[in-house]
């Protein structure tokens, strides 16, 4: 049973019809989704392998490179030939969006920067288990410098394993509190992916009480405190002209659009940028970001982009 204060807030946020649809989606199983690891296999080759293995898939509408699995479980996909070889990565469709937004901002996939002395530098602020880190490498290749941070030792081991399986051993991994990277990283990065810890309201499954047992305003407030701490540090790491792509897997305004409002007020050197996506079931907050509502195809999510203008 979900807390009444939570369901009441959904109705206030999205209206009765949309809130009821979100609650209905919470009771349904979400389809398995994945993307190809383009550093190891092309989409054409991957689709041929899937067909030969009898794996039925559909392209995900509005999420480039995302696919839905119709006849296999997550475990079966992980233990398939493509899964064991690191040629695919199982990832929520909405979780693919932040890196896609980031990659689209890199000019001509680095064609004009490949020979540069200083490559495009990207920081993954909270990297474990490594899905978005490996997605950066898949989409942008090895012409970018990527630093991936994780402060928890157990999660750091998961990050290392993901990089090994996905063939991303060249990425610099740091077991460190990402709010304490040091002076050498001040004004260093062109892009920062801040997929931060959150209250995870977008991933609730009513079949799994563990996914919603933590729901409370107190938990959301605690998450927001961590997010502000990470964002303060991230602004210092960012070059003038650089961008932070901020994302959460929650629907909480305090962790999403209100967090972006705080960030822009706290740092006049930043300006918000409107995010537009090619699918429905979203709520735009203008230059404060975009909420992706949960469906049976994808989890609930929030994504925003801010640019450091000076």
PDB file of C-alpha atoms in Angstrom:
ATOM      1  CA  UNK A   1       0.000   0.000   0.000  1.00  0.00           C
ATOM      2  CA  UNK A   2       1.475   3.315  -1.064  1.00  0.00           C
ATOM      3  CA  UNK A   3       1.431   6.182   1.462  1.00  0.00           C
ATOM      4  CA  UNK A   4      -1.571   8.475   1.064  1.00  0.00           C
ATOM      5  CA  UNK A   5       0.625  11.557   1.159  1.00  0.00           C
ATOM      6  CA  UNK A   6       2.440  10.196  -1.894  1.00  0.00           C
ATOM      7  CA  UNK A   7      -0.685   9.399  -3.936  1.00  0.00           C
ATOM      8  CA  UNK A   8      -2.221  12.749  -2.969  1.00  0.00           C
ATOM      9  CA  UNK A   9       0.923  14.493  -4.209  1.00  0.00           C
ATOM     10  CA  UNK A  10       0.788  12.645  -7.544  1.00  0.00           C
ATOM     11  CA  UNK A  11      -2.768  13.894  -8.066  1.00  0.00           C
ATOM     12  CA  UNK A  12      -1.694  17.451  -7.207  1.00  0.00           C
ATOM     13  CA  UNK A  13       1.294  17.206  -9.562  1.00  0.00           C
ATOM     14  CA  UNK A  14      -0.221  15.549 -12.595  1.00  0.00           C
ATOM     15  CA  UNK A  15      -4.012  15.582 -12.189  1.00  0.00           C
ATOM     16  CA  UNK A  16      -6.316  12.671 -11.323  1.00  0.00           C
ATOM     17  CA  UNK A  17      -6.245  10.973 -14.727  1.00  0.00           C
ATOM     18  CA  UNK A  18      -2.463  10.914 -15.109  1.00  0.00           C
ATOM     19  CA  UNK A  19      -1.943  10.001 -11.445  1.00  0.00           C
ATOM     20  CA  UNK A  20      -4.310   7.039 -11.752  1.00  0.00           C
ATOM     21  CA  UNK A  21      -2.427   5.890 -14.849  1.00  0.00           C
ATOM     22  CA  UNK A  22       0.872   6.093 -12.974  1.00  0.00           C
ATOM     23  CA  UNK A  23      -0.593   3.980 -10.154  1.00  0.00           C
ATOM     24  CA  UNK A  24      -1.892   1.470 -12.715  1.00  0.00           C
ATOM     25  CA  UNK A  25       1.549   1.245 -14.308  1.00  0.00           C
ATOM     26  CA  UNK A  26       3.098   0.593 -10.883  1.00  0.00           C
ATOM     27  CA  UNK A  27       1.059  -2.621 -10.726  1.00  0.00           C
ATOM     28  CA  UNK A  28       2.214  -3.899 -14.131  1.00  0.00           C
ATOM     29  CA  UNK A  29       5.488  -5.650 -15.034  1.00  0.00           C
ATOM     30  CA  UNK A  30       7.848  -3.508 -17.083  1.00  0.00           C
ATOM     31  CA  UNK A  31       9.216  -4.970 -20.311  1.00  0.00           C
ATOM     32  CA  UNK A  32      12.924  -5.815 -20.505  1.00  0.00           C
ATOM     33  CA  UNK A  33      14.824  -3.190 -22.467  1.00  0.00           C
ATOM     34  CA  UNK A  34      18.387  -2.947 -23.751  1.00  0.00           C
ATOM     35  CA  UNK A  35      20.775  -1.152 -26.084  1.00  0.00           C
ATOM     36  CA  UNK A  36      23.663  -2.437 -28.177  1.00  0.00           C
ATOM     37  CA  UNK A  37      27.246  -1.759 -27.120  1.00  0.00           C
ATOM     38  CA  UNK A  38      28.369  -0.056 -30.316  1.00  0.00           C
ATOM     39  CA  UNK A  39      31.998  -0.356 -29.283  1.00  0.00           C
ATOM     40  CA  UNK A  40      31.699  -4.132 -29.730  1.00  0.00           C
ATOM     41  CA  UNK A  41      28.942  -4.724 -32.272  1.00  0.00           C
ATOM     42  CA  UNK A  42      26.995  -2.736 -34.854  1.00  0.00           C
ATOM     43  CA  UNK A  43      23.221  -2.547 -34.659  1.00  0.00           C
ATOM     44  CA  UNK A  44      22.899  -4.491 -37.920  1.00  0.00           C
ATOM     45  CA  UNK A  45      25.124  -7.298 -36.622  1.00  0.00           C
ATOM     46  CA  UNK A  46      23.294  -7.338 -33.317  1.00  0.00           C
ATOM     47  CA  UNK A  47      19.870  -7.538 -34.883  1.00  0.00           C
ATOM     48  CA  UNK A  48      21.016 -10.461 -37.035  1.00  0.00           C
ATOM     49  CA  UNK A  49      22.317 -12.316 -33.965  1.00  0.00           C
ATOM     50  CA  UNK A  50      19.085 -11.729 -32.072  1.00  0.00           C
ATOM     51  CA  UNK A  51      17.038 -13.044 -34.975  1.00  0.00           C
ATOM     52  CA  UNK A  52      19.223 -16.163 -35.196  1.00  0.00           C
ATOM     53  CA  UNK A  53      18.763 -16.743 -31.457  1.00  0.00           C
ATOM     54  CA  UNK A  54      14.983 -16.439 -31.766  1.00  0.00           C
ATOM     55  CA  UNK A  55      14.836 -13.332 -29.566  1.00  0.00           C
ATOM     56  CA  UNK A  56      11.878 -11.137 -30.504  1.00  0.00           C
ATOM     57  CA  UNK A  57      12.290  -7.399 -30.053  1.00  0.00           C
ATOM     58  CA  UNK A  58      10.672  -4.081 -30.907  1.00  0.00           C
ATOM     59  CA  UNK A  59      12.334  -0.721 -31.362  1.00  0.00           C
ATOM     60  CA  UNK A  60      11.501   1.663 -28.545  1.00  0.00           C
ATOM     61  CA  UNK A  61       9.519   4.645 -29.773  1.00  0.00           C
ATOM     62  CA  UNK A  62      11.311   7.930 -29.160  1.00  0.00           C
ATOM     63  CA  UNK A  63      14.459   6.414 -27.607  1.00  0.00           C
ATOM     64  CA  UNK A  64      17.121   6.039 -30.300  1.00  0.00           C
ATOM     65  CA  UNK A  65      19.024   2.782 -29.931  1.00  0.00           C
ATOM     66  CA  UNK A  66      16.624   1.382 -27.341  1.00  0.00           C
ATOM     67  CA  UNK A  67      14.883  -1.967 -27.794  1.00  0.00           C
ATOM     68  CA  UNK A  68      12.156  -3.890 -25.962  1.00  0.00           C
ATOM     69  CA  UNK A  69      12.293  -7.685 -25.551  1.00  0.00           C
ATOM     70  CA  UNK A  70       9.058  -9.605 -26.152  1.00  0.00           C
ATOM     71  CA  UNK A  71       9.897 -13.225 -25.364  1.00  0.00           C
ATOM     72  CA  UNK A  72      12.833 -13.371 -22.956  1.00  0.00           C
ATOM     73  CA  UNK A  73      13.429 -12.484 -19.326  1.00  0.00           C
ATOM     74  CA  UNK A  74      16.199 -10.206 -18.075  1.00  0.00           C
ATOM     75  CA  UNK A  75      18.185 -13.233 -16.871  1.00  0.00           C
ATOM     76  CA  UNK A  76      17.837 -14.935 -20.244  1.00  0.00           C
ATOM     77  CA  UNK A  77      19.107 -11.828 -22.011  1.00  0.00           C
ATOM     78  CA  UNK A  78      22.036 -11.470 -19.610  1.00  0.00           C
ATOM     79  CA  UNK A  79      22.997 -15.104 -20.188  1.00  0.00           C
ATOM     80  CA  UNK A  80      22.560 -14.956 -23.959  1.00  0.00           C
ATOM     81  CA  UNK A  81      25.579 -14.888 -26.255  1.00  0.00           C
ATOM     82  CA  UNK A  82      25.240 -11.117 -26.650  1.00  0.00           C
ATOM     83  CA  UNK A  83      24.869 -10.545 -22.923  1.00  0.00           C
ATOM     84  CA  UNK A  84      27.877 -12.640 -21.943  1.00  0.00           C
ATOM     85  CA  UNK A  85      30.039 -10.938 -24.582  1.00  0.00           C
ATOM     86  CA  UNK A  86      29.033  -7.462 -23.447  1.00  0.00           C
ATOM     87  CA  UNK A  87      27.481  -6.727 -26.830  1.00  0.00           C
ATOM     88  CA  UNK A  88      24.253  -5.543 -25.217  1.00  0.00           C
ATOM     89  CA  UNK A  89      23.492  -3.726 -21.984  1.00  0.00           C
ATOM     90  CA  UNK A  90      20.169  -4.116 -20.189  1.00  0.00           C
ATOM     91  CA  UNK A  91      19.022  -0.629 -19.265  1.00  0.00           C
ATOM     92  CA  UNK A  92      15.765   1.180 -18.671  1.00  0.00           C
ATOM     93  CA  UNK A  93      14.648   3.202 -21.680  1.00  0.00           C
ATOM     94  CA  UNK A  94      14.307   6.454 -19.735  1.00  0.00           C
ATOM     95  CA  UNK A  95      17.736   5.848 -18.193  1.00  0.00           C
ATOM     96  CA  UNK A  96      19.217   5.963 -21.701  1.00  0.00           C
ATOM     97  CA  UNK A  97      17.969   9.508 -22.277  1.00  0.00           C
ATOM     98  CA  UNK A  98      20.489  11.617 -20.279  1.00  0.00           C
ATOM     99  CA  UNK A  99      23.532  10.251 -22.123  1.00  0.00           C
ATOM    100  CA  UNK A 100      21.735  10.572 -25.462  1.00  0.00           C
ATOM    101  CA  UNK A 101      21.153  14.255 -24.673  1.00  0.00           C
ATOM    102  CA  UNK A 102      24.786  14.685 -23.674  1.00  0.00           C
ATOM    103  CA  UNK A 103      26.121  12.877 -26.762  1.00  0.00           C
ATOM    104  CA  UNK A 104      23.999  15.022 -29.078  1.00  0.00           C
ATOM    105  CA  UNK A 105      25.679  18.123 -27.661  1.00  0.00           C
ATOM    106  CA  UNK A 106      29.185  16.935 -28.526  1.00  0.00           C
ATOM    107  CA  UNK A 107      29.960  18.580 -31.886  1.00  0.00           C
ATOM    108  CA  UNK A 108      29.903  16.190 -34.830  1.00  0.00           C
ATOM    109  CA  UNK A 109      30.727  13.238 -32.608  1.00  0.00           C
ATOM    110  CA  UNK A 110      34.123  14.882 -31.992  1.00  0.00           C
ATOM    111  CA  UNK A 111      35.095  15.042 -35.677  1.00  0.00           C
ATOM    112  CA  UNK A 112      36.503  18.512 -35.108  1.00  0.00           C
ATOM    113  CA  UNK A 113      38.214  17.559 -31.828  1.00  0.00           C
ATOM    114  CA  UNK A 114      39.794  14.153 -32.507  1.00  0.00           C
ATOM    115  CA  UNK A 115      43.188  15.668 -33.276  1.00  0.00           C
ATOM    116  CA  UNK A 116      42.950  18.256 -30.516  1.00  0.00           C
ATOM    117  CA  UNK A 117      45.579  18.262 -27.781  1.00  0.00           C
ATOM    118  CA  UNK A 118      42.813  18.517 -25.186  1.00  0.00           C
ATOM    119  CA  UNK A 119      39.963  16.046 -25.785  1.00  0.00           C
ATOM    120  CA  UNK A 120      36.380  16.581 -24.722  1.00  0.00           C
ATOM    121  CA  UNK A 121      36.302  15.709 -21.027  1.00  0.00           C
ATOM    122  CA  UNK A 122      33.284  14.052 -19.414  1.00  0.00           C
ATOM    123  CA  UNK A 123      32.668  13.310 -15.733  1.00  0.00           C
ATOM    124  CA  UNK A 124      30.172  10.683 -14.585  1.00  0.00           C
ATOM    125  CA  UNK A 125      29.558  11.979 -11.079  1.00  0.00           C
ATOM    126  CA  UNK A 126      27.781   8.917  -9.576  1.00  0.00           C
ATOM    127  CA  UNK A 127      28.738   6.158 -11.959  1.00  0.00           C
ATOM    128  CA  UNK A 128      27.907   2.716 -10.485  1.00  0.00           C
ATOM    129  CA  UNK A 129      26.789   0.270 -11.739  1.00  0.00           C
ATOM    130  CA  UNK A 130      28.144   1.748 -14.988  1.00  0.00           C
ATOM    131  CA  UNK A 131      25.252   1.721 -17.430  1.00  0.00           C
ATOM    132  CA  UNK A 132      25.514   5.384 -18.349  1.00  0.00           C
ATOM    133  CA  UNK A 133      29.317   5.340 -18.215  1.00  0.00           C
ATOM    134  CA  UNK A 134      29.467   2.525 -20.772  1.00  0.00           C
ATOM    135  CA  UNK A 135      26.758   4.251 -22.823  1.00  0.00           C
ATOM    136  CA  UNK A 136      28.995   7.329 -23.113  1.00  0.00           C
ATOM    137  CA  UNK A 137      31.751   5.140 -24.532  1.00  0.00           C
ATOM    138  CA  UNK A 138      29.297   3.305 -26.831  1.00  0.00           C
ATOM    139  CA  UNK A 139      27.971   6.535 -28.357  1.00  0.00           C
ATOM    140  CA  UNK A 140      31.131   8.668 -28.418  1.00  0.00           C
ATOM    141  CA  UNK A 141      33.932   6.140 -28.845  1.00  0.00           C
ATOM    142  CA  UNK A 142      37.427   6.571 -27.455  1.00  0.00           C
ATOM    143  CA  UNK A 143      38.063  10.157 -28.560  1.00  0.00           C
ATOM    144  CA  UNK A 144      36.668  11.478 -25.270  1.00  0.00           C
ATOM    145  CA  UNK A 145      38.293  11.463 -21.840  1.00  0.00           C
ATOM    146  CA  UNK A 146      35.876   9.926 -19.321  1.00  0.00           C
ATOM    147  CA  UNK A 147      36.242   9.954 -15.542  1.00  0.00           C
ATOM    148  CA  UNK A 148      33.761   7.877 -13.539  1.00  0.00           C
ATOM    149  CA  UNK A 149      33.384   8.256  -9.756  1.00  0.00           C
ATOM    150  CA  UNK A 150      31.801   6.046  -7.107  1.00  0.00           C
ATOM    151  CA  UNK A 151      32.162   6.384  -3.333  1.00  0.00           C
ATOM    152  CA  UNK A 152      30.749   3.014  -2.205  1.00  0.00           C
ATOM    153  CA  UNK A 153      33.251   0.133  -2.341  1.00  0.00           C
ATOM    154  CA  UNK A 154      30.699  -2.573  -3.206  1.00  0.00           C
ATOM    155  CA  UNK A 155      29.153  -0.464  -5.957  1.00  0.00           C
ATOM    156  CA  UNK A 156      32.635   0.442  -7.192  1.00  0.00           C
ATOM    157  CA  UNK A 157      33.341  -3.260  -7.771  1.00  0.00           C
ATOM    158  CA  UNK A 158      30.135  -3.479  -9.821  1.00  0.00           C
ATOM    159  CA  UNK A 159      31.294  -0.465 -11.822  1.00  0.00           C
ATOM    160  CA  UNK A 160      34.659  -2.104 -12.515  1.00  0.00           C
ATOM    161  CA  UNK A 161      32.950  -5.316 -13.639  1.00  0.00           C
ATOM    162  CA  UNK A 162      30.634  -3.435 -15.999  1.00  0.00           C
ATOM    163  CA  UNK A 163      33.600  -1.645 -17.571  1.00  0.00           C
ATOM    164  CA  UNK A 164      35.380  -4.989 -18.024  1.00  0.00           C
ATOM    165  CA  UNK A 165      32.407  -6.744 -19.633  1.00  0.00           C
ATOM    166  CA  UNK A 166      31.576  -3.748 -21.827  1.00  0.00           C
ATOM    167  CA  UNK A 167      35.189  -3.290 -22.963  1.00  0.00           C
ATOM    168  CA  UNK A 168      35.660   0.130 -21.365  1.00  0.00           C
ATOM    169  CA  UNK A 169      38.870  -0.528 -19.452  1.00  0.00           C
ATOM    170  CA  UNK A 170      40.393   2.765 -20.645  1.00  0.00           C
ATOM    171  CA  UNK A 171      37.894   4.835 -18.645  1.00  0.00           C
ATOM    172  CA  UNK A 172      39.404   6.320 -15.487  1.00  0.00           C
ATOM    173  CA  UNK A 173      37.560   4.915 -12.464  1.00  0.00           C
ATOM    174  CA  UNK A 174      37.845   6.622  -9.083  1.00  0.00           C
ATOM    175  CA  UNK A 175      36.730   5.220  -5.725  1.00  0.00           C
ATOM    176  CA  UNK A 176      36.076   8.621  -4.225  1.00  0.00           C
ATOM    177  CA  UNK A 177      33.432  10.954  -2.875  1.00  0.00           C
ATOM    178  CA  UNK A 178      32.742  12.851  -6.084  1.00  0.00           C
ATOM    179  CA  UNK A 179      32.189  16.065  -4.137  1.00  0.00           C
ATOM    180  CA  UNK A 180      35.886  15.921  -3.163  1.00  0.00           C
ATOM    181  CA  UNK A 181      37.815  15.453  -6.407  1.00  0.00           C
ATOM    182  CA  UNK A 182      40.448  18.066  -5.666  1.00  0.00           C
ATOM    183  CA  UNK A 183      41.798  21.251  -7.177  1.00  0.00           C
ATOM    184  CA  UNK A 184      43.163  19.547 -10.302  1.00  0.00           C
ATOM    185  CA  UNK A 185      39.597  19.036 -11.523  1.00  0.00           C
ATOM    186  CA  UNK A 186      38.368  22.597 -11.033  1.00  0.00           C
ATOM    187  CA  UNK A 187      37.091  24.045 -14.349  1.00  0.00           C
ATOM    188  CA  UNK A 188      38.213  20.796 -16.008  1.00  0.00           C
ATOM    189  CA  UNK A 189      35.205  19.097 -17.615  1.00  0.00           C
ATOM    190  CA  UNK A 190      33.223  19.965 -20.736  1.00  0.00           C
ATOM    191  CA  UNK A 191      30.273  17.813 -19.618  1.00  0.00           C
ATOM    192  CA  UNK A 192      29.174  16.414 -16.277  1.00  0.00           C
ATOM    193  CA  UNK A 193      26.597  13.655 -16.039  1.00  0.00           C
ATOM    194  CA  UNK A 194      24.941  14.039 -12.633  1.00  0.00           C
ATOM    195  CA  UNK A 195      22.650  11.019 -12.363  1.00  0.00           C
ATOM    196  CA  UNK A 196      22.307  11.444  -8.637  1.00  0.00           C
ATOM    197  CA  UNK A 197      20.993   9.296  -5.761  1.00  0.00           C
ATOM    198  CA  UNK A 198      17.270   9.896  -5.344  1.00  0.00           C
ATOM    199  CA  UNK A 199      14.038   8.598  -3.804  1.00  0.00           C
ATOM    200  CA  UNK A 200      13.429   6.374  -6.886  1.00  0.00           C
ATOM    201  CA  UNK A 201       9.688   7.005  -7.184  1.00  0.00           C
ATOM    202  CA  UNK A 202       9.837   6.334 -10.927  1.00  0.00           C
ATOM    203  CA  UNK A 203      10.834   2.679 -10.416  1.00  0.00           C
ATOM    204  CA  UNK A 204       8.105   1.563  -8.011  1.00  0.00           C
ATOM    205  CA  UNK A 205       6.648  -1.911  -8.521  1.00  0.00           C
ATOM    206  CA  UNK A 206       3.670  -2.829  -6.336  1.00  0.00           C
ATOM    207  CA  UNK A 207       4.756  -6.459  -6.643  1.00  0.00           C
ATOM    208  CA  UNK A 208       7.972  -5.600  -4.778  1.00  0.00           C
ATOM    209  CA  UNK A 209       7.412  -3.837  -1.419  1.00  0.00           C
ATOM    210  CA  UNK A 210      11.139  -3.075  -1.238  1.00  0.00           C
ATOM    211  CA  UNK A 211      10.680  -0.625  -4.124  1.00  0.00           C
ATOM    212  CA  UNK A 212       8.340   1.616  -2.141  1.00  0.00           C
ATOM    213  CA  UNK A 213       8.894   0.775   1.527  1.00  0.00           C
ATOM    214  CA  UNK A 214      11.162   3.806   1.879  1.00  0.00           C
ATOM    215  CA  UNK A 215       8.673   6.351   0.482  1.00  0.00           C
ATOM    216  CA  UNK A 216       8.401   9.424   2.700  1.00  0.00           C
ATOM    217  CA  UNK A 217       8.887  13.152   2.561  1.00  0.00           C
ATOM    218  CA  UNK A 218      11.769  12.676   5.013  1.00  0.00           C
ATOM    219  CA  UNK A 219      13.580  10.389   2.553  1.00  0.00           C
ATOM    220  CA  UNK A 220      13.034  12.800  -0.320  1.00  0.00           C
ATOM    221  CA  UNK A 221      14.384  15.659   1.805  1.00  0.00           C
ATOM    222  CA  UNK A 222      17.472  13.596   2.668  1.00  0.00           C
ATOM    223  CA  UNK A 223      18.038  12.812  -1.025  1.00  0.00           C
ATOM    224  CA  UNK A 224      17.722  16.483  -1.928  1.00  0.00           C
ATOM    225  CA  UNK A 225      20.415  17.357   0.612  1.00  0.00           C
ATOM    226  CA  UNK A 226      22.828  14.907  -1.049  1.00  0.00           C
ATOM    227  CA  UNK A 227      21.913  16.231  -4.500  1.00  0.00           C
ATOM    228  CA  UNK A 228      22.655  19.848  -3.537  1.00  0.00           C
ATOM    229  CA  UNK A 229      26.030  18.816  -2.144  1.00  0.00           C
ATOM    230  CA  UNK A 230      26.956  17.005  -5.363  1.00  0.00           C
ATOM    231  CA  UNK A 231      25.720  19.814  -7.593  1.00  0.00           C
ATOM    232  CA  UNK A 232      27.700  22.473  -5.696  1.00  0.00           C
ATOM    233  CA  UNK A 233      30.850  20.481  -6.371  1.00  0.00           C
ATOM    234  CA  UNK A 234      29.908  19.787  -9.991  1.00  0.00           C
ATOM    235  CA  UNK A 235      29.629  23.492 -10.804  1.00  0.00           C
ATOM    236  CA  UNK A 236      33.237  23.948  -9.721  1.00  0.00           C
ATOM    237  CA  UNK A 237      34.428  21.079 -11.923  1.00  0.00           C
ATOM    238  CA  UNK A 238      32.722  22.493 -15.016  1.00  0.00           C
ATOM    239  CA  UNK A 239      34.493  24.648 -17.603  1.00  0.00           C
ATOM    240  CA  UNK A 240      32.860  27.888 -18.735  1.00  0.00           C
ATOM    241  CA  UNK A 241      30.684  26.875 -21.671  1.00  0.00           C
ATOM    242  CA  UNK A 242      30.296  23.363 -20.274  1.00  0.00           C
ATOM    243  CA  UNK A 243      27.063  21.614 -19.359  1.00  0.00           C
ATOM    244  CA  UNK A 244      25.677  19.553 -16.509  1.00  0.00           C
ATOM    245  CA  UNK A 245      23.111  16.939 -17.502  1.00  0.00           C
ATOM    246  CA  UNK A 246      21.153  16.281 -14.314  1.00  0.00           C
ATOM    247  CA  UNK A 247      18.878  13.279 -13.908  1.00  0.00           C
ATOM    248  CA  UNK A 248      16.966  11.259 -11.321  1.00  0.00           C
ATOM    249  CA  UNK A 249      14.626   8.272 -11.409  1.00  0.00           C
ATOM    250  CA  UNK A 250      12.099  10.002  -9.152  1.00  0.00           C
ATOM    251  CA  UNK A 251       8.953  12.094  -9.642  1.00  0.00           C
ATOM    252  CA  UNK A 252       9.567  14.261  -6.571  1.00  0.00           C
ATOM    253  CA  UNK A 253       9.493  17.984  -7.438  1.00  0.00           C
ATOM    254  CA  UNK A 254      11.884  18.718  -4.555  1.00  0.00           C
ATOM    255  CA  UNK A 255      14.519  16.558  -6.231  1.00  0.00           C
ATOM    256  CA  UNK A 256      13.705  17.605  -9.783  1.00  0.00           C
ATOM    257  CA  UNK A 257      12.393  20.950 -11.029  1.00  0.00           C
ATOM    258  CA  UNK A 258      12.671  22.596  -7.605  1.00  0.00           C
ATOM    259  CA  UNK A 259      16.263  21.369  -7.384  1.00  0.00           C
ATOM    260  CA  UNK A 260      17.010  23.021 -10.719  1.00  0.00           C
ATOM    261  CA  UNK A 261      15.335  26.242  -9.556  1.00  0.00           C
ATOM    262  CA  UNK A 262      17.593  26.219  -6.483  1.00  0.00           C
ATOM    263  CA  UNK A 263      20.698  25.507  -8.587  1.00  0.00           C
ATOM    264  CA  UNK A 264      20.077  28.389 -10.983  1.00  0.00           C
ATOM    265  CA  UNK A 265      19.391  30.785  -8.102  1.00  0.00           C
ATOM    266  CA  UNK A 266      22.477  29.617  -6.187  1.00  0.00           C
ATOM    267  CA  UNK A 267      24.808  29.930  -9.194  1.00  0.00           C
ATOM    268  CA  UNK A 268      24.132  32.936 -11.470  1.00  0.00           C
ATOM    269  CA  UNK A 269      26.871  31.579 -13.764  1.00  0.00           C
ATOM    270  CA  UNK A 270      24.435  28.857 -14.884  1.00  0.00           C
ATOM    271  CA  UNK A 271      21.527  29.027 -17.288  1.00  0.00           C
ATOM    272  CA  UNK A 272      18.855  26.389 -17.834  1.00  0.00           C
ATOM    273  CA  UNK A 273      18.157  24.832 -21.236  1.00  0.00           C
ATOM    274  CA  UNK A 274      14.841  23.366 -22.303  1.00  0.00           C
ATOM    275  CA  UNK A 275      14.840  19.601 -22.859  1.00  0.00           C
ATOM    276  CA  UNK A 276      12.669  18.161 -25.627  1.00  0.00           C
ATOM    277  CA  UNK A 277      12.118  14.455 -26.303  1.00  0.00           C
ATOM    278  CA  UNK A 278      10.465  12.581 -29.159  1.00  0.00           C
ATOM    279  CA  UNK A 279       7.848  10.724 -27.131  1.00  0.00           C
ATOM    280  CA  UNK A 280       4.742  11.481 -25.077  1.00  0.00           C
ATOM    281  CA  UNK A 281       3.844  10.979 -21.416  1.00  0.00           C
ATOM    282  CA  UNK A 282       6.142  13.808 -20.308  1.00  0.00           C
ATOM    283  CA  UNK A 283       5.727  17.059 -18.401  1.00  0.00           C
ATOM    284  CA  UNK A 284       7.911  20.015 -19.381  1.00  0.00           C
ATOM    285  CA  UNK A 285       9.128  22.460 -16.749  1.00  0.00           C
ATOM    286  CA  UNK A 286      10.588  24.790 -19.356  1.00  0.00           C
ATOM    287  CA  UNK A 287      14.239  25.565 -18.646  1.00  0.00           C
ATOM    288  CA  UNK A 288      13.998  23.647 -15.347  1.00  0.00           C
ATOM    289  CA  UNK A 289      13.862  20.249 -17.046  1.00  0.00           C
ATOM    290  CA  UNK A 290      11.455  17.512 -18.104  1.00  0.00           C
ATOM    291  CA  UNK A 291       9.641  14.762 -16.184  1.00  0.00           C
ATOM    292  CA  UNK A 292       9.191  11.434 -17.991  1.00  0.00           C
ATOM    293  CA  UNK A 293       6.107   9.670 -16.634  1.00  0.00           C
ATOM    294  CA  UNK A 294       6.374   5.909 -16.010  1.00  0.00           C
ATOM    295  CA  UNK A 295       4.757   3.528 -18.509  1.00  0.00           C
ATOM    296  CA  UNK A 296       4.876  -0.249 -19.015  1.00  0.00           C
ATOM    297  CA  UNK A 297       7.789   0.394 -21.420  1.00  0.00           C
ATOM    298  CA  UNK A 298       9.899   2.743 -19.320  1.00  0.00           C
ATOM    299  CA  UNK A 299      10.499   3.933 -15.781  1.00  0.00           C
ATOM    300  CA  UNK A 300       9.667   7.397 -14.487  1.00  0.00           C
ATOM    301  CA  UNK A 301      12.567   9.837 -14.833  1.00  0.00           C
ATOM    302  CA  UNK A 302      13.628  13.465 -14.782  1.00  0.00           C
ATOM    303  CA  UNK A 303      16.301  15.133 -16.894  1.00  0.00           C
ATOM    304  CA  UNK A 304      17.587  18.698 -17.108  1.00  0.00           C
ATOM    305  CA  UNK A 305      20.442  20.551 -18.805  1.00  0.00           C
ATOM    306  CA  UNK A 306      22.258  23.602 -17.460  1.00  0.00           C
ATOM    307  CA  UNK A 307      25.104  25.519 -19.087  1.00  0.00           C
ATOM    308  CA  UNK A 308      27.915  27.437 -17.363  1.00  0.00           C
ATOM    309  CA  UNK A 309      28.003  30.744 -19.174  1.00  0.00           C
ATOM    310  CA  UNK A 310      30.998  32.319 -17.354  1.00  0.00           C
TER     311      UNK A 310
END
